[in-house]
Short mmCIF file of C-alpha atoms in Angstrom, two decimals:
data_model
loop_
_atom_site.label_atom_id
_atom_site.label_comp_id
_atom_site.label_asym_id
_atom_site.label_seq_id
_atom_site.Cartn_x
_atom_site.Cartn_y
_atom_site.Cartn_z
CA UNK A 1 -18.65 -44.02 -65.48
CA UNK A 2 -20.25 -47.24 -64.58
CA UNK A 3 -18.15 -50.05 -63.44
CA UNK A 4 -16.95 -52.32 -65.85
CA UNK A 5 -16.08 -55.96 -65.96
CA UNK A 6 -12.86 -57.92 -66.14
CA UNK A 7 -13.45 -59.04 -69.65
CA UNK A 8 -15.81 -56.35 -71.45
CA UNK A 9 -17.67 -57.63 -74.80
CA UNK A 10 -15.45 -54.92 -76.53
CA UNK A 11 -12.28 -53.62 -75.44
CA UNK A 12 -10.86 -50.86 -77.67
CA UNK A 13 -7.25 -49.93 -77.18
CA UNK A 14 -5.21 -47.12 -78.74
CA UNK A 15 -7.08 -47.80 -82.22
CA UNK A 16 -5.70 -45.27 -84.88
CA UNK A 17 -6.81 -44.72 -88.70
CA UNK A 18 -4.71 -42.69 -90.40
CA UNK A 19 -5.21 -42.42 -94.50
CA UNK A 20 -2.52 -41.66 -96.81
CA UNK A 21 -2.37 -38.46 -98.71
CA UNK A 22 -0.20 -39.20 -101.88
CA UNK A 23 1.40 -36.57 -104.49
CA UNK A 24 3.67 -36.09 -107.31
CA UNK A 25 4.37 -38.09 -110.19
CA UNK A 26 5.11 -41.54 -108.26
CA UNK A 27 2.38 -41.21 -105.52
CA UNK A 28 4.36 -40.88 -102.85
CA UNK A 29 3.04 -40.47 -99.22
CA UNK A 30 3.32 -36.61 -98.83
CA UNK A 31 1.06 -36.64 -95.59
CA UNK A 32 -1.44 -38.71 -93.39
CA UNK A 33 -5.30 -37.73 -92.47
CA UNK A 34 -5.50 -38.47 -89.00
CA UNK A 35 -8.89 -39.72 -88.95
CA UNK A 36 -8.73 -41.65 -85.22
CA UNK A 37 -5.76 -40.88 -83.37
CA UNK A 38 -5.51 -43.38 -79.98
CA UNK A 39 -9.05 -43.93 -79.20
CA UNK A 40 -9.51 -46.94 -76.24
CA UNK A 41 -12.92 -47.66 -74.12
CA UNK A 42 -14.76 -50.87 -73.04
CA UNK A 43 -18.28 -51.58 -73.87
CA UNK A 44 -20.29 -54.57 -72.07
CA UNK A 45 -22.71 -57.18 -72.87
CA UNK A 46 -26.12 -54.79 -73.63
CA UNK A 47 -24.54 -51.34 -73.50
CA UNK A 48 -25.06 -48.61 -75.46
CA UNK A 49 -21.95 -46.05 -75.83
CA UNK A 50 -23.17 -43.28 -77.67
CA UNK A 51 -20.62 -41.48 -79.94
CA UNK A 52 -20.92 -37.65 -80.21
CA UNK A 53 -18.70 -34.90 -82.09
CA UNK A 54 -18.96 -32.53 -85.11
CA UNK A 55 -18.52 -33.68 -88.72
CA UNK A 56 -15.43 -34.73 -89.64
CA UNK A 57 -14.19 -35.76 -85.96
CA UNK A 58 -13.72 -39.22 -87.20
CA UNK A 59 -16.93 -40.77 -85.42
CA UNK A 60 -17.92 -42.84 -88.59
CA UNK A 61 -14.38 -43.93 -89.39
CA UNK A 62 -14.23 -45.13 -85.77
CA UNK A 63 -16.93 -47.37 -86.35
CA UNK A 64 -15.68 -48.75 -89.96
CA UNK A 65 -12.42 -49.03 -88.09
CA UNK A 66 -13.40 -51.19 -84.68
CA UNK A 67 -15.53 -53.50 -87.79
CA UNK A 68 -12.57 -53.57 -90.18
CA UNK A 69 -14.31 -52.04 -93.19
CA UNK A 70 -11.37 -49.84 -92.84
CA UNK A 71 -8.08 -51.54 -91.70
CA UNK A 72 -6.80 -49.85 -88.78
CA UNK A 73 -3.61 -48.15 -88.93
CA UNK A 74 -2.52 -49.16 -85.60
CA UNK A 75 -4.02 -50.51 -81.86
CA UNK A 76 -6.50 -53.50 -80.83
CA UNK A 77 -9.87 -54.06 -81.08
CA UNK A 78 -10.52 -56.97 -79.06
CA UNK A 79 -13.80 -59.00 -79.47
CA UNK A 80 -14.56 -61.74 -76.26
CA UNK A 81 -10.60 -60.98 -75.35
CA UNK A 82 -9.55 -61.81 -79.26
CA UNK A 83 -7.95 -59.30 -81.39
CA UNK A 84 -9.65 -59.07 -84.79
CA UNK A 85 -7.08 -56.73 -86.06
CA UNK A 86 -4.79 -59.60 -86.28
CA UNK A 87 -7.65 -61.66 -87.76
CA UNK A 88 -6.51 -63.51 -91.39
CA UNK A 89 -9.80 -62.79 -93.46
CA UNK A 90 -10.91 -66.32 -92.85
CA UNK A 91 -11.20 -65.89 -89.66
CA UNK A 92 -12.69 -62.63 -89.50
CA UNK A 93 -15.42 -63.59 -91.95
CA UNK A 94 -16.41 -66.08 -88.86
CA UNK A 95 -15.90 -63.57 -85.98
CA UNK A 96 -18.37 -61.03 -88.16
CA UNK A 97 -21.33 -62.78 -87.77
CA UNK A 98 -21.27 -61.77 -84.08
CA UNK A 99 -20.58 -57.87 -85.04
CA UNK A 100 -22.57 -55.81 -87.47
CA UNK A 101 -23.53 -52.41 -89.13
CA UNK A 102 -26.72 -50.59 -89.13
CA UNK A 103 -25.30 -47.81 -92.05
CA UNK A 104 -26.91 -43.80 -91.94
CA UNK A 105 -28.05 -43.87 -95.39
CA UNK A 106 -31.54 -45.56 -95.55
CA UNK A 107 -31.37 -44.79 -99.72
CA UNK A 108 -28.00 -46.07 -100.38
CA UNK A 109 -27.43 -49.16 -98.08
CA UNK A 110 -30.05 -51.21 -99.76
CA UNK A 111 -29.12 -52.22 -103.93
CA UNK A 112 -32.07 -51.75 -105.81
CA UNK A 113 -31.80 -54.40 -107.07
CA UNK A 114 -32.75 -56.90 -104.54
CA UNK A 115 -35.94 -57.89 -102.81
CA UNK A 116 -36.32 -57.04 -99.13
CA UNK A 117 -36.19 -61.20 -98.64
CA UNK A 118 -32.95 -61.31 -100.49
CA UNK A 119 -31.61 -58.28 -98.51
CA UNK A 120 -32.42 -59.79 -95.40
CA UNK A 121 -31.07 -63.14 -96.14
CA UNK A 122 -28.27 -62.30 -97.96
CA UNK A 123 -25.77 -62.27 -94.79
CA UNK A 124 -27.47 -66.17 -93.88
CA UNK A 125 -26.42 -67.01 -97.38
CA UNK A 126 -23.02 -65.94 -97.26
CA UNK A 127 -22.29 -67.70 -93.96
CA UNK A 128 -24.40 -70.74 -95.51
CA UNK A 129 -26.33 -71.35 -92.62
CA UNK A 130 -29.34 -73.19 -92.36
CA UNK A 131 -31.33 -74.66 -95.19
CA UNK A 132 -33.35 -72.25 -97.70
CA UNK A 133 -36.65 -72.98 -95.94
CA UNK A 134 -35.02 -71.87 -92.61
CA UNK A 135 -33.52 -68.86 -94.42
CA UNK A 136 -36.89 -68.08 -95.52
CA UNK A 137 -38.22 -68.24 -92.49
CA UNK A 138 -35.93 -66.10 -90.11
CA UNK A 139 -36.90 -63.60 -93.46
CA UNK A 140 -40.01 -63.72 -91.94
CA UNK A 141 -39.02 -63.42 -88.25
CA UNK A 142 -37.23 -60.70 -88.68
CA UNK A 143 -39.58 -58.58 -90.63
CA UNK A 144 -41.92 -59.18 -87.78
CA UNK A 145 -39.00 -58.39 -85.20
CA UNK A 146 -39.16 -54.64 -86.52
CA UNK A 147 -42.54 -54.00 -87.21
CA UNK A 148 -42.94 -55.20 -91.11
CA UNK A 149 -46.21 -57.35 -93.01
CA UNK A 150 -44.46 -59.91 -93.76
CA UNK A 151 -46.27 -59.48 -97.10
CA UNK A 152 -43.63 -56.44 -98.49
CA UNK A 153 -40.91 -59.57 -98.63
CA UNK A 154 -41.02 -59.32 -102.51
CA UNK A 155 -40.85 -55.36 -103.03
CA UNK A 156 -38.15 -53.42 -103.85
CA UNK A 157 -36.54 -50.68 -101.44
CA UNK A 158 -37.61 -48.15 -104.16
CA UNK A 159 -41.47 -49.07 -102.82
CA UNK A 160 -40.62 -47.82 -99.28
CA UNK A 161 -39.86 -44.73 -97.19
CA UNK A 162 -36.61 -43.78 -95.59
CA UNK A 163 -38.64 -45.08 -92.16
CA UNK A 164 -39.23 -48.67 -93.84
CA UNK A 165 -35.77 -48.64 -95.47
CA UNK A 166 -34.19 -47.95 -91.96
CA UNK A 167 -36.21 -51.12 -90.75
CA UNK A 168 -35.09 -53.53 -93.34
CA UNK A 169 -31.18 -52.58 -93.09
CA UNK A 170 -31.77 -52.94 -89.21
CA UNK A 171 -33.81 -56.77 -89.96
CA UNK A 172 -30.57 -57.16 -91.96
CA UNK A 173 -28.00 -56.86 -89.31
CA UNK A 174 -30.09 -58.78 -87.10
CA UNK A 175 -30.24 -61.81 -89.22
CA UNK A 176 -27.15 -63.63 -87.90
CA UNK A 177 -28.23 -62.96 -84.30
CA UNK A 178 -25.08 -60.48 -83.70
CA UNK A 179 -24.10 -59.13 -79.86
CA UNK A 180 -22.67 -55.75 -81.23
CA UNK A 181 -24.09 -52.93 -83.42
CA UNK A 182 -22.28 -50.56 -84.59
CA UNK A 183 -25.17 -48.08 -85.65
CA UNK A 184 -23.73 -44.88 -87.66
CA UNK A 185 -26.11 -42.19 -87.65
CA UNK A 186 -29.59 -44.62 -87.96
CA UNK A 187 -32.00 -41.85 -87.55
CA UNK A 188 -30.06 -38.84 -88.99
CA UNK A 189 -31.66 -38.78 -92.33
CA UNK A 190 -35.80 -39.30 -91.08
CA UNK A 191 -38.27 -37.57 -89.96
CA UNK A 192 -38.53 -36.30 -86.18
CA UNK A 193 -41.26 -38.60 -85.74
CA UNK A 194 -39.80 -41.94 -87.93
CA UNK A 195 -37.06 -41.00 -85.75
CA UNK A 196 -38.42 -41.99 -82.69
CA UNK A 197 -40.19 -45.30 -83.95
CA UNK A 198 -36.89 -46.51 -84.61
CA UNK A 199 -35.15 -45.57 -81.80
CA UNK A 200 -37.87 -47.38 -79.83
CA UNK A 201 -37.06 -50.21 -81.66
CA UNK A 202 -33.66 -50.04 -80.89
CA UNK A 203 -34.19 -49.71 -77.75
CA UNK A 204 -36.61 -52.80 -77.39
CA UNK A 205 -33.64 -55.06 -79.61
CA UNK A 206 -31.24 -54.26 -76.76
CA UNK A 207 -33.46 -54.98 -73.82
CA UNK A 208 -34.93 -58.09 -75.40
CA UNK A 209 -31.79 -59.50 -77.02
CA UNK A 210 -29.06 -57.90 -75.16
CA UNK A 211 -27.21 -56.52 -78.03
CA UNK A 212 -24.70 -53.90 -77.06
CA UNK A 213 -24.41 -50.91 -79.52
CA UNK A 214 -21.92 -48.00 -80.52
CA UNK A 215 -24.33 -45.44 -81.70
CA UNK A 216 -22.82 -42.81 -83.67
CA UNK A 217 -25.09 -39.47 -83.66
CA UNK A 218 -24.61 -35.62 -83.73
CA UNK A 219 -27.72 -35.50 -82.26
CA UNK A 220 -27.36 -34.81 -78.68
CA UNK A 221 -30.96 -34.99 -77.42
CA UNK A 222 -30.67 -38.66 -79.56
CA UNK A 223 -27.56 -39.35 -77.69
CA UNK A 224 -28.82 -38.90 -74.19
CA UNK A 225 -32.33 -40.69 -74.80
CA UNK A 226 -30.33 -44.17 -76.04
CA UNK A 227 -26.81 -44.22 -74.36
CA UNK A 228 -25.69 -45.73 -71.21
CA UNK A 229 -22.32 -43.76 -71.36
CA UNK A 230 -21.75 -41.13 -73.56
CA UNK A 231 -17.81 -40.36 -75.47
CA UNK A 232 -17.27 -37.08 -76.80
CA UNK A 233 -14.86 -36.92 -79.71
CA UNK A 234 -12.80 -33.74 -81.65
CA UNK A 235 -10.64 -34.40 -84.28
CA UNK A 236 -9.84 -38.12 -83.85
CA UNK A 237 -10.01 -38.41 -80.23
CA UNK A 238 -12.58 -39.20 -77.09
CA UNK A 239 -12.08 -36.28 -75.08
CA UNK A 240 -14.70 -37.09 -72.61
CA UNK A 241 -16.60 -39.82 -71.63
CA UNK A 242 -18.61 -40.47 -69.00
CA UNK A 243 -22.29 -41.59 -67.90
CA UNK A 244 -25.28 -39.90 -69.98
CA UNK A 245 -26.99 -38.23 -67.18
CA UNK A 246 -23.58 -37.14 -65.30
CA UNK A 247 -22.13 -36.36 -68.53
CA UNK A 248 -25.26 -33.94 -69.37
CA UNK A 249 -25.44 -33.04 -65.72
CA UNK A 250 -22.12 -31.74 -65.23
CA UNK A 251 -20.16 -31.28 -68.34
CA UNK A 252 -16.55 -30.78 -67.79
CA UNK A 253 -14.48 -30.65 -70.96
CA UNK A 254 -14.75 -27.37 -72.47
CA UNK A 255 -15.49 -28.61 -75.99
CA UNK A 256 -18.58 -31.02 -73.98
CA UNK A 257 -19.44 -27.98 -72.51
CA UNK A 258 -19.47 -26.44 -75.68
CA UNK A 259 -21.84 -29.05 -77.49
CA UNK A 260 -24.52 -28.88 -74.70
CA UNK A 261 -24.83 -25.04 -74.31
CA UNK A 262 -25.76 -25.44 -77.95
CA UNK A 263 -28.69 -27.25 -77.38
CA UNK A 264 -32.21 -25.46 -77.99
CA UNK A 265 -33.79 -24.60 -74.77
CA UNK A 266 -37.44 -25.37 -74.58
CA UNK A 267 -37.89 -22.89 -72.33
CA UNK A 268 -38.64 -19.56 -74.50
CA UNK A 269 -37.73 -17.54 -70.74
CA UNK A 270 -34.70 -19.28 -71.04
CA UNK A 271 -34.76 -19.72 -67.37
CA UNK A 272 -32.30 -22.57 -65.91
CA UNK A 273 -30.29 -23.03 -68.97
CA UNK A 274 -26.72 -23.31 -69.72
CA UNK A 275 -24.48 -20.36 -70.77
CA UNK A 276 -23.91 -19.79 -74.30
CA UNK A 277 -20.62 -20.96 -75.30
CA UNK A 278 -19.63 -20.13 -79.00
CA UNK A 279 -16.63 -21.43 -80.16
CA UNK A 280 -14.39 -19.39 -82.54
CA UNK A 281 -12.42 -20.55 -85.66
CA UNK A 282 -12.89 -23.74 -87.62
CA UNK A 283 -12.07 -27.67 -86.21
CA UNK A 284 -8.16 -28.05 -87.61
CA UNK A 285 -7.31 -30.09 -90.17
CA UNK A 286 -6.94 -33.75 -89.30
CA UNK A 287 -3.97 -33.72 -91.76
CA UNK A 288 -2.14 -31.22 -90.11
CA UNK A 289 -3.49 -31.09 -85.85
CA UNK A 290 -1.97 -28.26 -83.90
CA UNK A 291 0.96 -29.28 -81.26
CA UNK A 292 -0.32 -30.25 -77.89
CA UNK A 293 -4.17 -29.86 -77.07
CA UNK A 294 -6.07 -30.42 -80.43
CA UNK A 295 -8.56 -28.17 -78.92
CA UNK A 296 -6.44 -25.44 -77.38
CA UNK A 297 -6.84 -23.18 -80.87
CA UNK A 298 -10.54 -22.73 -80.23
CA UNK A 299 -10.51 -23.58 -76.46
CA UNK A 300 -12.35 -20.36 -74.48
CA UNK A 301 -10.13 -21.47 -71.26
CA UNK A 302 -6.93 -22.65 -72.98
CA UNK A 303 -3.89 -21.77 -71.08
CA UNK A 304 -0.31 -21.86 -71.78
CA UNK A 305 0.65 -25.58 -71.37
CA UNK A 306 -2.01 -26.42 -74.35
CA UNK A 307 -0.34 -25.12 -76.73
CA UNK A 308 2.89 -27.42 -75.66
CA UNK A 309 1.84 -30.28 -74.08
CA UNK A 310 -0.89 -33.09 -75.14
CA UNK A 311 -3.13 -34.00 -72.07
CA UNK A 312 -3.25 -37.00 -70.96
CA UNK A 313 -6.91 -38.84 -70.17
CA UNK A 314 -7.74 -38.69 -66.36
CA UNK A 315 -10.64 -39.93 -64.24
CA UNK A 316 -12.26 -36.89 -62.47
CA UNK A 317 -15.16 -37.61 -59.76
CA UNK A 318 -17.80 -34.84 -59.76
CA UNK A 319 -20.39 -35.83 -56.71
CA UNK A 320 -21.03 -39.83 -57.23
CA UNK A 321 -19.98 -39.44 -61.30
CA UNK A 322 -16.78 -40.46 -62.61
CA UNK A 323 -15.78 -38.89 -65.85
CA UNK A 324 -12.64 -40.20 -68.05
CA UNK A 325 -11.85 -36.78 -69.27
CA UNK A 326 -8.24 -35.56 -71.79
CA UNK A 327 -7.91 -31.63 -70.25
CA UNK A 328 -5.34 -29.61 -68.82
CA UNK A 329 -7.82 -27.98 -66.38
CA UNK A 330 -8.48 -30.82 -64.79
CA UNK A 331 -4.43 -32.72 -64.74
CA UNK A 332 -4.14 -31.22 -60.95
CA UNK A 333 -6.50 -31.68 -57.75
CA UNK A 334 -8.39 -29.28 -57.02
CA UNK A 335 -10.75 -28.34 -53.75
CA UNK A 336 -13.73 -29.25 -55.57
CA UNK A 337 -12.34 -32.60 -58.12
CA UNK A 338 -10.89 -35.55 -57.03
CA UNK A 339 -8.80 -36.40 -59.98
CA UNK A 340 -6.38 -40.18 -60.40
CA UNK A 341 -4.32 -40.81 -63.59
CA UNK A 342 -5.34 -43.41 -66.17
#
């Protein structure tokens, strides 16, 4: 894990969502989807942390969460060292400007009913800055900022593909200059090869503007080519996290493990690739987790303890690599891991 500075752009701290399941006649609370359960990292000033887990893990609702499009149930999600959880809206409408959303749905993010010039200047218009010709014209900066003639400003999203679509909601978050992204699944619904176009585009607005991202994916081969450091999460938690190569290089959660032995091998020998490891059973419900290790009922090494205790996250150095990893495998040194607590 790379070093990180005294006062990160981001600082996430024990964040939890939890939504209310409600029954009977009077609606009572009967029960409580743990959607995040006590996530925490630090991002910096032009970093990429790439988010990676099955469906339903709670990726997505992490990033609606760390925005406020869902109000967190309970932690800190400090901005430049100020809490935004504790934000009054008035406030927060201010602080957004500097944080946005690219959304995973090309087709639904954009209303059909607006022009891609009122799409892209609707967030300057809400904030009321600059006059209409300026407005007008960042339209046109922006389009040219991701690759668009500025000549499709009048057309409707209808008149695009999911490529072009991605593009515009992109030129949208863009358009109040913002220093974090959260980007939920950007690529997930194109084409392998619209794919990379705007990945390479991503990657060109965070070396040229410096915008640090939280890019949500299940892709893993996505993951690795855009991420600085990598977290891996299972039901509601980061169980891993580390730096992309070291984390691909030498996985050491089992459910990590897990994820990257299911990645195709190019190689039809199969020569040099990882060991199969299938996972039994289906992820737990978030509404009802199992007692200690969330993992431990599908867990190919689980011992004892798991099924007791919850692990606590530890830093584990493998060769020059530091990995912030939540295992009972790892709690103890060993020969071969130098292991500190949190």
């Amino acid at each position: 894990m790379n070093a990180q500075p005294e006062t990160p752009l981001l600082e996430v701290r024990d964040l939890k969502k939890y939504f209310p399941v409600r029954a009977g006649l009077f609606g009572r609370v009967a029960a409580q989807v743990k959607a995040v359960d006590g996530v925490s990292f630090r991002l910096s000033p032009g970093e990429t942390l790439g988010l990676v887990g099955e469906s339903g893990c709670g990726k997505s609702t992490l990033g609606r969460a760390i925005l406020r499009l869902h109000e967190p149930t309970g932690g800190a999600v400090l901005f430049r060292n100020n809490d935004i959880t504790q934000l009054p809206k008035a406030e927060l409408k201010a602080e957004r400007r500097r944080m946005q959303m690219i959304f995973q749905d090309p087709y639904a993010s954009l209303s059909p009913r607006r022009t891609v010039a009122q799409t892209i200047r609707e967030p300057l218009d809400v904030h009321k800055l600059g006059t209409s010709a300026e407005r007008e014209q960042r339209v046109l900066e922006l389009l040219d900022v991701v690759g668009m003639n500025p000549g499709v400003r009048d057309r409707y999203p209808h008149e695009f593909s999911g490529g072009q679509r991605q593009r515009i909601g992109i030129a949208r978050a863009l358009a109040l200059r913002p220093e974090f992204i959260v980007a939920d699944e950007p690529v997930s619904a194109l084409d392998v090869s619209v794919q990379s176009q705007v990945l390479n585009l991503i990657a060109r607005l965070k070396r040229e503007h410096g915008i640090a991202f939280l890019f949500i994916s299940h892709d893993l081969a996505v993951i690795q080519h855009v991420s600085d450091e990598i977290g891996v999460m299972y039901l509601g938690r980061i169980v891993e996290q580390a730096a992309a190569d070291e984390l691909y290089r030498n996985p050491l959660h089992p459910y990590t493990q897990a994820l990257l032995s299911a990645i195709p091998d190019p190689d039809p020998t199969g020569r040099g690739s990882r060991d199969r490891v299938v996972l039994t059973g289906d992820v737990p419900s978030p509404m009802n987790p199992p007692p200690g290790c969330p993992f431990h009922t599908r867990c190919p090494v689980a011992m004892p303890v798991c099924s007791r205790e919850r692990p606590r996250p530890v830093k584990v150095t493998v060769g020059s690599g530091v990995h912030e990893v939540v295992c009972h495998i790892h709690d103890d040194k060993s020969p071969t891991l130098s292991t500190t607590g949190e």
